[in-house]
Short mmCIF file of C-alpha atoms in Angstrom, two decimals:
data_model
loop_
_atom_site.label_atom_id
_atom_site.label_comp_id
_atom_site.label_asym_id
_atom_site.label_seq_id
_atom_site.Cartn_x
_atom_site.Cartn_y
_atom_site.Cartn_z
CA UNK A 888 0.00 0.00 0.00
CA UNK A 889 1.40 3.28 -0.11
CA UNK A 890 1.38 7.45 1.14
CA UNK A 891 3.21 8.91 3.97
CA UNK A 892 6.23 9.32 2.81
CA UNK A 893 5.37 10.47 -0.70
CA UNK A 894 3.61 13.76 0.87
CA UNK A 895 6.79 14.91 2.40
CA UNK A 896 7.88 15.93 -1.43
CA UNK A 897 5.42 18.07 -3.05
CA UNK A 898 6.74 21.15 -1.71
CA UNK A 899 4.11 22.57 -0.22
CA UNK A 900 3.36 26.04 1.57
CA UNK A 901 6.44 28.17 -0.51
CA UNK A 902 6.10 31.83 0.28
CA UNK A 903 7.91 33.87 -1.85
CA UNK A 904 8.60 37.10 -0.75
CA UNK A 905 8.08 39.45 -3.57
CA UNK A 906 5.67 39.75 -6.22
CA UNK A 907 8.32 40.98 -9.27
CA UNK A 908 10.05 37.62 -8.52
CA UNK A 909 7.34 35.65 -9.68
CA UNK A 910 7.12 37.84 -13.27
CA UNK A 911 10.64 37.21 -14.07
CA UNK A 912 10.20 33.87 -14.25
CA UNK A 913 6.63 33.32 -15.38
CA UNK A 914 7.89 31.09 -18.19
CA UNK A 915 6.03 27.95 -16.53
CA UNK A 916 3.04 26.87 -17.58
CA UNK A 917 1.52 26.19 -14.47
CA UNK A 918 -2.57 27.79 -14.34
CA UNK A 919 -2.63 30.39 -11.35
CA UNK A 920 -5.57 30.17 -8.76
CA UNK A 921 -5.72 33.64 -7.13
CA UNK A 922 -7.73 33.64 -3.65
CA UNK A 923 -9.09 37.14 -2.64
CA UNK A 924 -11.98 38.26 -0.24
CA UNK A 925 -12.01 41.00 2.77
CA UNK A 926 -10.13 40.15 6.00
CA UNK A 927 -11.33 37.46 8.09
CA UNK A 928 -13.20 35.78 5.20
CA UNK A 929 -11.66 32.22 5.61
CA UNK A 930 -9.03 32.40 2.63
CA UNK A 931 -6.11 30.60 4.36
CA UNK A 932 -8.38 28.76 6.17
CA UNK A 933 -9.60 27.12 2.96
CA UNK A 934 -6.07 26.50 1.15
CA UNK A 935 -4.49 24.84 4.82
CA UNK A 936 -7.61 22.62 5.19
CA UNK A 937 -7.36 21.22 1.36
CA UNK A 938 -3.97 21.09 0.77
CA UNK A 939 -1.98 21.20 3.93
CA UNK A 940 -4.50 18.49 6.16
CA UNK A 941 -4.90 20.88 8.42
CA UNK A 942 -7.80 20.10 11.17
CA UNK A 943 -10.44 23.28 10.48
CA UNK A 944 -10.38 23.54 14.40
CA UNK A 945 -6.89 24.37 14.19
CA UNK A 946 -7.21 27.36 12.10
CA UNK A 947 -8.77 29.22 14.80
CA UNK A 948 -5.27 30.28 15.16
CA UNK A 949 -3.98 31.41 12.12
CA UNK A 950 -3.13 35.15 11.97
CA UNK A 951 -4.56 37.49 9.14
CA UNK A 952 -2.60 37.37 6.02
CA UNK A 953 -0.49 40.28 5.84
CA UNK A 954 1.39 39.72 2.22
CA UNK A 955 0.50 37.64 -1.09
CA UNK A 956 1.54 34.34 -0.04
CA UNK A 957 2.15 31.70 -3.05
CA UNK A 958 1.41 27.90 -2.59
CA UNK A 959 3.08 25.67 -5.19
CA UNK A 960 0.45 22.84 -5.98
CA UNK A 961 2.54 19.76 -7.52
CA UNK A 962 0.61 16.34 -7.20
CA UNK A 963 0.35 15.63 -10.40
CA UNK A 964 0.12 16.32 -13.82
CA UNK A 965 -3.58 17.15 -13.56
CA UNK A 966 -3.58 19.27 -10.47
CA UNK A 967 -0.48 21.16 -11.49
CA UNK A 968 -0.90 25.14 -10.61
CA UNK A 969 -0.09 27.66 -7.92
CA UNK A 970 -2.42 29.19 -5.42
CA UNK A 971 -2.03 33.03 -4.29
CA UNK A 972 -3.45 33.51 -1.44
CA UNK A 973 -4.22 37.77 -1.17
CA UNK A 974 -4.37 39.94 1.93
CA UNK A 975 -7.76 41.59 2.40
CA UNK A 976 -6.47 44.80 2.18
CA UNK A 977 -5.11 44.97 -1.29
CA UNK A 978 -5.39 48.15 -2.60
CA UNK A 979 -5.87 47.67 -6.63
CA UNK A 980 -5.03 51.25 -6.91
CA UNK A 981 -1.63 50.88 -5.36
CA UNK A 982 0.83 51.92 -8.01
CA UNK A 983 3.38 49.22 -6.96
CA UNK A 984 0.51 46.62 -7.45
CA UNK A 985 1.30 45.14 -10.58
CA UNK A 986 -2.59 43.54 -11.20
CA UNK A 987 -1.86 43.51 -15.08
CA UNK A 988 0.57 41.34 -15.05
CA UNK A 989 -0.75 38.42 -11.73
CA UNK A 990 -4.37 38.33 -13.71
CA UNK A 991 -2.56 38.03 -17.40
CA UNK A 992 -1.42 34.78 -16.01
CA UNK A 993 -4.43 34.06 -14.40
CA UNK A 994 -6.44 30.71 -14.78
CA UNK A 995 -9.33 31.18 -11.58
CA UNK A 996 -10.02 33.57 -9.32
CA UNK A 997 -11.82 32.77 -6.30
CA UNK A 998 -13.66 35.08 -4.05
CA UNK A 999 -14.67 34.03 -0.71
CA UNK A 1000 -17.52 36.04 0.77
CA UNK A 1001 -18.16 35.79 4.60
CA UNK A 1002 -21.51 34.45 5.14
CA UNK A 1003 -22.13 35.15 8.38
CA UNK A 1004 -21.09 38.91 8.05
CA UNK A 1005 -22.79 41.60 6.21
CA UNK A 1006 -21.66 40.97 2.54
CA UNK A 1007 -21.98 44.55 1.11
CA UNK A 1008 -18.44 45.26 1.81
CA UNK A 1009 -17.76 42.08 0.27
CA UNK A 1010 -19.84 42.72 -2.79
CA UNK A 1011 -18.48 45.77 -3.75
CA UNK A 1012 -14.98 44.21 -3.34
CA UNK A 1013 -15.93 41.74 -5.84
CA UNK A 1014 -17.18 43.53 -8.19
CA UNK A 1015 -14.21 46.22 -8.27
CA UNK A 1016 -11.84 42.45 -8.41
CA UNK A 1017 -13.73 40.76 -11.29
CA UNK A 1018 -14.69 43.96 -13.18
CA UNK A 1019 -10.89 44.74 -13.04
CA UNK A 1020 -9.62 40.99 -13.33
CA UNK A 1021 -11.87 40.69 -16.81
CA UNK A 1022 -10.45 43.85 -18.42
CA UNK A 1023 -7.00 42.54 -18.20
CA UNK A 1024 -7.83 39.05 -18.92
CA UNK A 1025 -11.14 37.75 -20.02
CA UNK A 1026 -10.41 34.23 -19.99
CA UNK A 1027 -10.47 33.70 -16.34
CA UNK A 1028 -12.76 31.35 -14.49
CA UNK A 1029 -14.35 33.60 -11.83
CA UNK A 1030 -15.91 31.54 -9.09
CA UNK A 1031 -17.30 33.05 -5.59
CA UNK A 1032 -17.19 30.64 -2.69
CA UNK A 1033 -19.88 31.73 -0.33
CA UNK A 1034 -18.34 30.59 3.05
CA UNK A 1035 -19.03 29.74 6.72
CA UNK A 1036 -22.44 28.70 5.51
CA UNK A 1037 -21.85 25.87 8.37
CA UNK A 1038 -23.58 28.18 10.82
CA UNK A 1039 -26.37 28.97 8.82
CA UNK A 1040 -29.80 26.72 8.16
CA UNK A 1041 -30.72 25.31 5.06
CA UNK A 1042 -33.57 27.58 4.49
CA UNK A 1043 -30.93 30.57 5.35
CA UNK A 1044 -28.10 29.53 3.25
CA UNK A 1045 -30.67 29.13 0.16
CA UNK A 1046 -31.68 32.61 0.64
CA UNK A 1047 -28.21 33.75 0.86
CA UNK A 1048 -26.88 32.03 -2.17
CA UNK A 1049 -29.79 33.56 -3.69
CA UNK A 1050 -29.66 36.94 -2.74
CA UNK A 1051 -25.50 37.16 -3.40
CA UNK A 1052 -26.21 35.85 -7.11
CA UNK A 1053 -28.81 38.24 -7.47
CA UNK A 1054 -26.81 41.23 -6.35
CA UNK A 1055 -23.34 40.30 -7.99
CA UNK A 1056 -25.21 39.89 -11.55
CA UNK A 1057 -27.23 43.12 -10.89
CA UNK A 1058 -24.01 44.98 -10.07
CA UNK A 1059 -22.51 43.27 -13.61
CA UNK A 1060 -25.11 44.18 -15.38
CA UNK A 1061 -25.09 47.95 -14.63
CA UNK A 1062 -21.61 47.86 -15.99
CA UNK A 1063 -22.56 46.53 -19.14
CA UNK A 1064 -20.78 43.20 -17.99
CA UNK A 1065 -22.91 40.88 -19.06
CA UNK A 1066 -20.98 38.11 -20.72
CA UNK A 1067 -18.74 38.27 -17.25
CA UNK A 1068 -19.90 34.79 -15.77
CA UNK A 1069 -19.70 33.76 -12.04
CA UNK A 1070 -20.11 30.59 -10.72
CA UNK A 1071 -21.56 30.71 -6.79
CA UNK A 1072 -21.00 27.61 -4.21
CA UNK A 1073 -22.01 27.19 -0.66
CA UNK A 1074 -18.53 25.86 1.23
CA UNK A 1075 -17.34 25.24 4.28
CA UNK A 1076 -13.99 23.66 5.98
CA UNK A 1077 -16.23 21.63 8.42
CA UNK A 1078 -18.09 19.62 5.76
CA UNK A 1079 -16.66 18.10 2.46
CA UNK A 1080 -18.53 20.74 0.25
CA UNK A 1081 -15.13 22.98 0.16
CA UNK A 1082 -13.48 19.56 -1.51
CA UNK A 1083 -16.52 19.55 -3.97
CA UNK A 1084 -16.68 22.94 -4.73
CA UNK A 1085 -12.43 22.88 -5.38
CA UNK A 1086 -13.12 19.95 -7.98
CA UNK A 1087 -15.11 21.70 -9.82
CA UNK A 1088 -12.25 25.02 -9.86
CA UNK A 1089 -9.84 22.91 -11.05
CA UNK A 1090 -11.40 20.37 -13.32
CA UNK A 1091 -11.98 24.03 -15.19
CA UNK A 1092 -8.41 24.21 -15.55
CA UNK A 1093 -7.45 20.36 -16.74
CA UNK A 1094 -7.66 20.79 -20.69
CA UNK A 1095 -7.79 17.21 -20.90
CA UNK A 1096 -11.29 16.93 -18.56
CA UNK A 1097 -13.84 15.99 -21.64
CA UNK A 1098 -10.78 12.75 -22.51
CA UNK A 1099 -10.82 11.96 -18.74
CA UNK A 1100 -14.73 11.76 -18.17
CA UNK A 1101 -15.50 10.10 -21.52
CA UNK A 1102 -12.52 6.98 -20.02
CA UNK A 1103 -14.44 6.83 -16.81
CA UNK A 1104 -17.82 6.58 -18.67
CA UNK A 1105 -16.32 4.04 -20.67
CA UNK A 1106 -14.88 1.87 -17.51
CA UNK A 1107 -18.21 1.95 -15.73
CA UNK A 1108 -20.37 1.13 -18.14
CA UNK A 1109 -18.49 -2.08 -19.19
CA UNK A 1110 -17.84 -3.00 -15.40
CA UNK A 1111 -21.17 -2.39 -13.66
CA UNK A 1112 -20.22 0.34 -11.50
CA UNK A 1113 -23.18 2.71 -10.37
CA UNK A 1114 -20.70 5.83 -9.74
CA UNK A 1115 -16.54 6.31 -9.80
CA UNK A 1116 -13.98 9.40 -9.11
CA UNK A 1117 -10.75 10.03 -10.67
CA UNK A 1118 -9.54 11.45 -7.19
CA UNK A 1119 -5.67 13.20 -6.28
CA UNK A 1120 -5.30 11.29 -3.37
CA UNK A 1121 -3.09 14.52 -1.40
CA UNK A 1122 -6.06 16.96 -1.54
CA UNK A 1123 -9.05 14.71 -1.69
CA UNK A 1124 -10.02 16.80 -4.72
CA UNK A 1125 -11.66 15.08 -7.59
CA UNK A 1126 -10.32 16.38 -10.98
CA UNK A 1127 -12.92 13.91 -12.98
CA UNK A 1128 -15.99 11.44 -12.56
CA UNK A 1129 -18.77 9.91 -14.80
CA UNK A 1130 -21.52 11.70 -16.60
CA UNK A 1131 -24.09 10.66 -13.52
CA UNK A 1132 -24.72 13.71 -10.98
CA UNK A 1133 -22.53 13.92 -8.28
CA UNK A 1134 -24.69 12.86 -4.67
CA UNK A 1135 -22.33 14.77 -1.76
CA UNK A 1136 -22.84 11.70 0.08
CA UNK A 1137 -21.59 9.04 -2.55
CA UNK A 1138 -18.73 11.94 -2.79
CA UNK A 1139 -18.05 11.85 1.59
CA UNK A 1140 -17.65 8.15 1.33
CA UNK A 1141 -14.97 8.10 -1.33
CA UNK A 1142 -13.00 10.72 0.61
CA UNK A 1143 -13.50 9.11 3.89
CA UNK A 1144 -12.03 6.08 1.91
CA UNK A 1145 -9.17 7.18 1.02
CA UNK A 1146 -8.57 8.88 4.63
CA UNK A 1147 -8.77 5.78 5.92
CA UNK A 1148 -6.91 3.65 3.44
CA UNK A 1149 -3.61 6.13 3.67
CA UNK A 1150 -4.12 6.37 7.66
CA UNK A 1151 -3.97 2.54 7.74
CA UNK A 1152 -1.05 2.48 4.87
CA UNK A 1153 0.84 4.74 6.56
CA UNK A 1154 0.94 1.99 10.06
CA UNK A 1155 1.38 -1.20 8.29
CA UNK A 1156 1.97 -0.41 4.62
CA UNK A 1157 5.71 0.41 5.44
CA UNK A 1158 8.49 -2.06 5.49
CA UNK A 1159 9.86 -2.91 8.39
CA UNK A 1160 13.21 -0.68 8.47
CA UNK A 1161 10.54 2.35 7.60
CA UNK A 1162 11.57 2.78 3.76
CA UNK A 1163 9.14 2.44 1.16
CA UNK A 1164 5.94 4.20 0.52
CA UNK A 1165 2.58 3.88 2.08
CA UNK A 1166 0.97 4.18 -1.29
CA UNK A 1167 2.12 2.45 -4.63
CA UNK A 1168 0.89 0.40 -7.63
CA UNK A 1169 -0.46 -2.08 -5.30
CA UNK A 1170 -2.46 -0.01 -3.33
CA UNK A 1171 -6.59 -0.79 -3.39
CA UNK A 1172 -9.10 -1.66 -0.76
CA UNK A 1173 -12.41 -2.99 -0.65
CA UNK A 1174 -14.85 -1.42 1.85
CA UNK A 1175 -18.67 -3.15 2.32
CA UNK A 1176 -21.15 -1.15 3.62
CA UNK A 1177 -24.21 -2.80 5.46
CA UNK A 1178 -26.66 -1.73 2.61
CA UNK A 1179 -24.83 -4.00 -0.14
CA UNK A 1180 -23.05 -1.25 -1.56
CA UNK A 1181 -19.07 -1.98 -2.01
CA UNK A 1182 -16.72 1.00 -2.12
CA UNK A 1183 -13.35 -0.25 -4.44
CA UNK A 1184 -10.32 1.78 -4.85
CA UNK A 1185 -7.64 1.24 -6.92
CA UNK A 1186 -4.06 3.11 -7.55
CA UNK A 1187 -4.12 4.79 -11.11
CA UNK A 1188 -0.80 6.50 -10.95
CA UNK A 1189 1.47 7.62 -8.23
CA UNK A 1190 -0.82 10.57 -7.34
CA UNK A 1191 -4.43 9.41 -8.27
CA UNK A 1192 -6.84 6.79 -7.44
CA UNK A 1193 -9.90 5.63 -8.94
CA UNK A 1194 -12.99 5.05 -6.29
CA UNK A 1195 -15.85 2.80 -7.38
CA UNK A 1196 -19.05 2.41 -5.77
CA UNK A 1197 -20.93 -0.29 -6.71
CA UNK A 1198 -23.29 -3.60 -5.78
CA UNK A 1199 -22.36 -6.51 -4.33
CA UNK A 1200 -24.00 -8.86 -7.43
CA UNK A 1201 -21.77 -6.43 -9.55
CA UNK A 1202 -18.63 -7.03 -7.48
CA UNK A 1203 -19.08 -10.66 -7.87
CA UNK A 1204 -17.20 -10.40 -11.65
CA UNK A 1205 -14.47 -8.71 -10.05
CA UNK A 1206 -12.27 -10.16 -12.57
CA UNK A 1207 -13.52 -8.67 -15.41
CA UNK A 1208 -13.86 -5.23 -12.93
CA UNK A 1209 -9.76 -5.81 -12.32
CA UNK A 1210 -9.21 -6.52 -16.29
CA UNK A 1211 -11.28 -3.64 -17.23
CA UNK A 1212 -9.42 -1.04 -15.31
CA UNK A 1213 -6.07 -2.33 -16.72
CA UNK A 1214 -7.33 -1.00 -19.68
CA UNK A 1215 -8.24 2.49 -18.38
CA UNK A 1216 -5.27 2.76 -16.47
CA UNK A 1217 -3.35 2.27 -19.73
CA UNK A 1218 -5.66 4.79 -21.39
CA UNK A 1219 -4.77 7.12 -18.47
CA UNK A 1220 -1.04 6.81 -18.76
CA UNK A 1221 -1.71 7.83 -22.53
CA UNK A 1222 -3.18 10.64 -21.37
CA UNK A 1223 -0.52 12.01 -19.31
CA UNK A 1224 1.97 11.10 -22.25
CA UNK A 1225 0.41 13.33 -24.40
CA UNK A 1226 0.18 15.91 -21.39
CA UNK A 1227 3.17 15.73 -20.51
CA UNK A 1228 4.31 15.98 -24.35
CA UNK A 1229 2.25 19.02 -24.90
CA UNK A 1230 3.96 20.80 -21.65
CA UNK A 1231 7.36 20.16 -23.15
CA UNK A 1232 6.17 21.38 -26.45
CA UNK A 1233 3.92 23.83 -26.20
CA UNK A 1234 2.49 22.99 -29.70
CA UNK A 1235 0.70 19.55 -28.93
CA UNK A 1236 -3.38 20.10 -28.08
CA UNK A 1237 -5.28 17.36 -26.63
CA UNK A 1238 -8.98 17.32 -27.97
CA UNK A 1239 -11.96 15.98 -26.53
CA UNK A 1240 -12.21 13.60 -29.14
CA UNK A 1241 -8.56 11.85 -28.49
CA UNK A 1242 -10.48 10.37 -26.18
CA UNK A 1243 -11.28 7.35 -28.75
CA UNK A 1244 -7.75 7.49 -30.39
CA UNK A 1245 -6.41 6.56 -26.39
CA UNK A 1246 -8.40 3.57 -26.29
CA UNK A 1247 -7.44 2.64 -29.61
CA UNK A 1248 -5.45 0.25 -28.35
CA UNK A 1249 -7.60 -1.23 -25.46
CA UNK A 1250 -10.44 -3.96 -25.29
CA UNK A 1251 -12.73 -3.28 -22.90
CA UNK A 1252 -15.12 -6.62 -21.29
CA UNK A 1253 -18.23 -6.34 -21.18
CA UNK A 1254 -20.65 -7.96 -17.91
CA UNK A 1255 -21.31 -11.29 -19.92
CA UNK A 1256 -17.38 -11.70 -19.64
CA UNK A 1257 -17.17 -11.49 -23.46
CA UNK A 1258 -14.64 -9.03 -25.06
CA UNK A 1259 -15.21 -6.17 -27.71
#
């Protein structure tokens, strides 16, 4: 089995001090996630609880952030980018605030609104951001995390979600910025819906998404599965799934999964001296629940799994389930060959319809045990 040592190399939490530093050498290629909001809005919060494991109790204690702070997000391939996390007070007007050039090289920018604090402030603040973000760069993915909603009822954090929307749209509209699209979700570091609501930021960014759904779709629809996620095991995020709609409890259970599968890896998995890793190529584990559902995961590459939720009459051809996903993991590793390729290159495009030219060279089984 395999993880705890792997997670001491992905570099995470590197401040860099200045902000010219990062324009002299914004040759990578790495998407930028920018994360902005007033003070005291729960933007460090949110990138310590995703990507650093930190308990949400704990950051009680962090202080306010006080300069730009720049987390370098390395998993894998697929989740590949830096997050910026911004003090509340940034003054766009600031001459030595260089806002051209961070939102040129922008991919998402995420504004997280207090929702248990009057939002006009906040508001405002968004609209000068995204009004001022688009200008420069109309290509970024502006999404607005209404957060804290963990305090709030259901009834209450329908009619805030509701009455943000309208107002952000009204206050586009009057500026004639119409075709400026935001994307609103209800998070919170207590539950998993700050994990959901991150998929679906950076699945924006993964170029290769439409390739990665259509090889899922393919997979569970020759194996029986009712539901599956193409997970980063490190942040729990999920950068692809089938076409089905996502159910936040199907979603819990996958992510409690893996908790528990790299918690357990990490005691026994090792070898006996300590070396190794807690997560490898033979990682998987089989979890039955007591309503015959079976939760199956399975190690796709060093940084993703794939989580299947299925029956147990289903699981029962669990041969043709383990033959099948050879296949797709072969498909995958295509994938990332051609990613990696076009990262190198900078000329190579992977279309949505390579999806069929990466399984060219796979035969899927079907449930009657019969190949195609």
């Amino acid at each position: 089995m395999v993880f705890g040592t792997e997670m001491l190399d992905f570099g995470y939490g590197v401040e860099e001090p200045d902000i010219e530093e990062e324009s002299t050498t914004s040759g990578n290629s790495k998407p930028r996630i920018l994360l902005m909001g007033l003070r005291r809005s729960g933007k460090s919060s949110i990138q310590k609880v995703v990507f650093h494991k930190m308990s949400p109790n704990e950051t009680l204690f962090l202080e306010s952030t006080n300069k730009i702070y720049k987390d370098d997000i390395s998993s894998s391939s697929f989740v590949n980018f830096q997050i910026w996390d911004f003090p509340g007070q940034v003054d766009f007007f600031d001459p030595t605030f260089d806002y051209e050039m961070i939102f040129r090289g922008t991919g998402a920018l995420i504004f997280v609104i207090d929702a248990q604090d009057d939002y006009v402030e906040a508001l405002g603040r968004l609209h000068l951001t995204v009004s001022r973000a688009y200008r420069v760069n109309p290509e970024i993915n502006f999404e607005v995390f209404i957060h804290k909603v963990d305090g709030l009822s259901d009834d209450h954090k329908i009619e805030t979600q509701r009455d943000v929307h309208q107002r952000a749209n009204d206050d586009l509209a009057d500026a004639s910025l119409e075709k400026l699209h935001l994307s609103f979700y209800l998070t919170s570091i207590y539950d998993h819906s700050i994990f959901e609501a991150f998929s679906k930021v950076v699945q924006k960014l993964i170029p290769q998404l439409p390739t990665l759904e259509n090889l899922v779709n393919i997979f569970i629809s020759n194996s029986g599965i009712e539901k599956a996620f193409l997970f980063d095991v490190v942040s729990k995020i999920y950068i692809a799934t089938d076409s089905s709609p996502v159910d936040m409890q199907s979603y819990e259970l996958c992510c409690d999964m893996i908790d528990v599968v790299i918690d357990v890896s990490c005691i026994y998995g090792l070898r006996e001296d300590g070396n190794g890793s807690a997560y490898d190529k033979e990682s998987l584990a089989i979890i039955k629940l007591n309503n015959t559902t079976i939760l199956y995961l399975k190690e796709v590459t060093k940084f993703l799994a794939l989580v299947c939720i299925l029956r147990e009459e289903s699981f029962e051809k669990k041969g043709l389930i383990d033959y099948n996903f050879h296949c797709f993991r072969k498909a995958i590793q295509e994938v990332f060959e051609v990613g990696s390729l076009t990262q190198r290159t900078g000329r190579l495009q992977l279309q949505p319809s390579s999806s069929n030219n990466s399984l060219s060279s796979v035969k899927l089984g079907v449930l009657n045990g019969s190949a195609v």
